[in-house]
GROMACS .gro file of C-alpha atoms in nm:
model
  204
    1MET     CA    1   0.003  -0.030  -0.012
    2ALA     CA    2   0.152   0.351  -0.123
    3CYS     CA    3   0.174   0.622   0.135
    4SER     CA    4   0.013   0.959   0.038
    5PRO     CA    5   0.242   1.260  -0.002
    6LYS     CA    6   0.282   1.486   0.336
    7ARG     CA    7   0.076   1.813   0.318
    8PRO     CA    8   0.235   2.112   0.447
    9ASP     CA    9   0.111   2.239   0.764
   10PRO     CA   10  -0.045   2.605   0.698
   11LEU     CA   11  -0.030   2.693   1.056
   12ARG     CA   12   0.347   2.605   1.074
   13ASP     CA   13   0.426   2.805   0.778
   14ALA     CA   14   0.244   3.096   0.899
   15GLU     CA   15   0.429   3.076   1.223
   16ALA     CA   16   0.735   3.071   1.045
   17ARG     CA   17   0.662   3.367   0.815
   18VAL     CA   18   0.547   3.544   1.146
   19ARG     CA   19   0.888   3.482   1.304
   20ALA     CA   20   1.073   3.601   0.986
   21LEU     CA   21   0.859   3.916   0.975
   22THR     CA   22   0.916   3.975   1.355
   23ARG     CA   23   1.278   3.953   1.310
   24GLU     CA   24   1.303   4.198   1.005
   25VAL     CA   25   1.037   4.426   1.176
   26GLY     CA   26   1.312   4.437   1.469
   27THR     CA   27   1.586   4.478   1.226
   28LEU     CA   28   1.409   4.759   1.075
   29ARG     CA   29   1.312   4.922   1.414
   30GLU     CA   30   1.683   4.905   1.505
   31ASP     CA   31   1.784   5.066   1.181
   32LEU     CA   32   1.527   5.328   1.222
   33ARG     CA   33   1.636   5.406   1.579
   34ARG     CA   34   1.990   5.428   1.459
   35GLU     CA   35   1.881   5.663   1.151
   36VAL     CA   36   1.665   5.899   1.394
   37LYS     CA   37   1.981   5.933   1.616
   38ARG     CA   38   2.187   6.003   1.314
   39ARG     CA   39   1.944   6.280   1.199
   40GLU     CA   40   1.932   6.412   1.541
   41ARG     CA   41   2.310   6.438   1.548
   42ALA     CA   42   2.307   6.592   1.225
   43VAL     CA   43   2.036   6.849   1.311
   44ALA     CA   44   2.237   6.957   1.625
   45GLN     CA   45   2.548   6.996   1.436
   46ALA     CA   46   2.362   7.190   1.154
   47LYS     CA   47   2.236   7.400   1.451
   48GLU     CA   48   2.579   7.430   1.569
   49HIS     CA   49   2.714   7.527   1.247
   50GLU     CA   50   2.437   7.783   1.180
   51GLU     CA   51   2.503   7.951   1.506
   52ALA     CA   52   2.899   7.949   1.419
   53ARG     CA   53   2.824   8.088   1.116
   54ARG     CA   54   2.607   8.372   1.253
   55GLU     CA   55   2.881   8.427   1.512
   56SER     CA   56   3.140   8.455   1.251
   57GLU     CA   57   2.947   8.695   1.039
   58GLY     CA   58   2.881   8.919   1.341
   59ARG     CA   59   3.266   8.892   1.397
   60CYS     CA   60   3.324   8.989   1.053
   61GLN     CA   61   3.102   9.279   1.049
   62GLU     CA   62   3.256   9.396   1.384
   63LEU     CA   63   3.595   9.384   1.229
   64SER     CA   64   3.482   9.558   0.894
   65TYR     CA   65   3.350   9.836   1.098
   66SER     CA   66   3.651   9.849   1.285
   67ASN     CA   67   3.885   9.855   0.992
   68ARG     CA   68   3.676  10.125   0.838
   69LYS     CA   69   3.684  10.339   1.143
   70LEU     CA   70   4.062  10.259   1.188
   71ALA     CA   71   4.114  10.355   0.818
   72SER     CA   72   3.927  10.693   0.885
   73GLU     CA   73   4.119  10.767   1.190
   74LEU     CA   74   4.444  10.687   1.033
   75GLU     CA   75   4.338  10.915   0.714
   76SER     CA   76   4.251  11.196   0.979
   77LEU     CA   77   4.590  11.168   1.117
   78HIS     CA   78   4.775  11.193   0.817
   79GLU     CA   79   4.553  11.502   0.711
   80THR     CA   80   4.643  11.641   1.073
   81ALA     CA   81   5.023  11.543   1.010
   82ARG     CA   82   5.016  11.728   0.649
   83ALA     CA   83   4.850  12.035   0.806
   84GLY     CA   84   5.083  12.064   1.081
   85GLN     CA   85   5.387  12.028   0.871
   86GLU     CA   86   5.243  12.292   0.611
   87ARG     CA   87   5.187  12.526   0.921
   88ASP     CA   88   5.544  12.442   1.031
   89ARG     CA   89   5.682  12.517   0.702
   90ARG     CA   90   5.463  12.869   0.681
   91ALA     CA   91   5.593  12.924   1.044
   92LEU     CA   92   5.972  12.867   0.943
   93ARG     CA   93   5.952  13.042   0.650
   94GLY     CA   94   5.767  13.370   0.811
   95LEU     CA   95   6.065  13.321   1.076
   96ARG     CA   96   6.338  13.332   0.820
   97GLU     CA   97   6.173  13.606   0.649
   98GLY     CA   98   6.105  13.807   0.981
   99LEU     CA   99   6.484  13.749   1.076
  100ALA     CA  100   6.592  13.852   0.731
  101ALA     CA  101   6.381  14.162   0.763
  102VAL     CA  102   6.524  14.242   1.157
  103GLU     CA  103   6.890  14.191   1.030
  104SER     CA  104   6.827  14.404   0.741
  105ALA     CA  105   6.660  14.667   0.952
  106VAL     CA  106   6.923  14.648   1.223
  107ALA     CA  107   7.212  14.687   0.947
  108ALA     CA  108   7.056  14.990   0.799
  109ARG     CA  109   6.989  15.149   1.155
  110ALA     CA  110   7.360  15.068   1.222
  111ARG     CA  111   7.457  15.208   0.925
  112ARG     CA  112   7.248  15.534   0.975
  113GLY     CA  113   7.401  15.535   1.322
  114TYR     CA  114   7.760  15.520   1.224
  115ALA     CA  115   7.684  15.798   0.974
  116HIS     CA  116   7.549  16.006   1.231
  117VAL     CA  117   7.844  15.943   1.460
  118ARG     CA  118   8.104  15.995   1.193
  119GLN     CA  119   7.917  16.328   1.124
  120LEU     CA  120   7.902  16.407   1.520
  121GLN     CA  121   8.277  16.350   1.527
  122THR     CA  122   8.372  16.547   1.244
  123ALA     CA  123   8.143  16.840   1.359
  124HIS     CA  124   8.309  16.819   1.685
  125GLN     CA  125   8.664  16.808   1.556
  126GLN     CA  126   8.585  17.113   1.337
  127LEU     CA  127   8.445  17.297   1.615
  128ARG     CA  128   8.739  17.198   1.857
  129ALA     CA  129   8.972  17.330   1.578
  130LEU     CA  130   8.779  17.651   1.540
  131LEU     CA  131   8.785  17.724   1.910
  132LEU     CA  132   9.138  17.636   1.959
  133GLY     CA  133   9.224  17.857   1.675
  134LEU     CA  134   9.011  18.151   1.805
  135ALA     CA  135   9.148  18.091   2.154
  136SER     CA  136   9.483  18.171   2.027
  137SER     CA  137   9.394  18.504   1.834
  138CYS     CA  138   9.110  18.643   2.047
  139SER     CA  139   9.091  18.919   2.304
  140PRO     CA  140   9.143  18.798   2.677
  141HIS     CA  141   8.772  18.811   2.741
  142ALA     CA  142   8.694  18.631   2.407
  143ALA     CA  143   8.972  18.391   2.480
  144ALA     CA  144   8.846  18.285   2.817
  145GLY     CA  145   8.503  18.207   2.638
  146SER     CA  146   8.686  18.024   2.367
  147SER     CA  147   8.863  17.820   2.618
  148SER     CA  148   8.534  17.705   2.796
  149LEU     CA  149   8.408  17.630   2.448
  150ALA     CA  150   8.689  17.418   2.357
  151ALA     CA  151   8.672  17.245   2.688
  152ALA     CA  152   8.317  17.173   2.635
  153ALA     CA  153   8.373  17.044   2.296
  154ALA     CA  154   8.646  16.820   2.405
  155ALA     CA  155   8.403  16.668   2.657
  156GLY     CA  156   8.201  16.531   2.332
  157PHE     CA  157   7.871  16.707   2.418
  158PRO     CA  158   7.757  16.433   2.688
  159GLY     CA  159   7.389  16.320   2.633
  160GLY     CA  160   7.379  16.476   2.314
  161ALA     CA  161   7.277  16.834   2.454
  162VAL     CA  162   7.463  17.133   2.417
  163ASP     CA  163   7.543  17.302   2.740
  164ALA     CA  164   7.400  17.668   2.825
  165SER     CA  165   7.748  17.815   2.871
  166LEU     CA  166   7.847  17.706   2.540
  167LEU     CA  167   7.591  17.915   2.358
  168ALA     CA  168   7.636  18.209   2.603
  169ASN     CA  169   8.017  18.228   2.501
  170VAL     CA  170   7.939  18.225   2.115
  171THR     CA  171   7.821  18.596   2.178
  172VAL     CA  172   8.166  18.680   2.271
  173LEU     CA  173   8.319  18.560   1.952
  174SER     CA  174   8.406  18.755   1.664
  175SER     CA  175   8.109  18.818   1.388
  176VAL     CA  176   8.266  18.598   1.149
  177ALA     CA  177   8.364  18.301   1.382
  178ALA     CA  178   8.022  18.297   1.573
  179PRO     CA  179   7.797  18.174   1.291
  180ARG     CA  180   8.016  17.904   1.206
  181VAL     CA  181   8.044  17.792   1.561
  182GLU     CA  182   7.670  17.813   1.606
  183GLN     CA  183   7.617  17.614   1.277
  184LEU     CA  184   7.856  17.361   1.397
  185LEU     CA  185   7.690  17.318   1.736
  186GLY     CA  186   7.332  17.310   1.585
  187ALA     CA  187   7.466  16.996   1.334
  188ALA     CA  188   7.631  16.828   1.633
  189GLN     CA  189   7.335  16.880   1.841
  190ALA     CA  190   7.109  16.762   1.530
  191HIS     CA  191   7.336  16.449   1.499
  192ALA     CA  192   7.343  16.375   1.854
  193ALA     CA  193   6.954  16.382   1.865
  194ARG     CA  194   6.918  16.186   1.569
  195LEU     CA  195   7.158  15.925   1.709
  196ALA     CA  196   6.956  15.910   2.037
  197GLU     CA  197   6.643  15.856   1.831
  198LEU     CA  198   6.793  15.563   1.663
  199LEU     CA  199   6.934  15.420   1.986
  200ALA     CA  200   6.579  15.455   2.145
  201GLY     CA  201   6.440  15.281   1.862
  202GLY     CA  202   6.673  15.008   1.869
  203GLU     CA  203   6.606  14.946   2.249
  204GLY     CA  204   6.221  14.924   2.147
   0.00000   0.00000   0.00000
């Protein structure tokens, strides 16, 4: 008697499929958990990167502003330095020109002073020679007056003023010599006054 073929057990097959599906579902769940964790880490890193990017942009803006401000301040300093150098150059130029003008004025005043001194000395020498010549030829009364004139003339007219006794003694001279003496005395007094003015101007 022949044996009949063995029939598959549907329940057993279903249980096997359920176990296989259960294992597959477990594997898929584990993969899903790992993927979720990876996504969470990626999202956290993305947030960190975004925050770092914003901080970098803010820092870059701050540095750009600081750079522009420093560049503006540097340009302002350069402008101030250039203006200061120009002022210094103008001041030095003015000082040189002023010094040259002062030196020229002092030299001109000195030349005028020397000229007046020479003229004063010349008038003094001429007056002294005239008085000495008159002293040897005039009367005793005129000679006495002439001697006082000569002594005063030899003193060099101190202070630039003519002594009153000199002018008084001129009246006793001869009519020919008196005008010349008065002329020399006037010239000497004028040169002495001019020299005093020059000296006073130099002190001022």
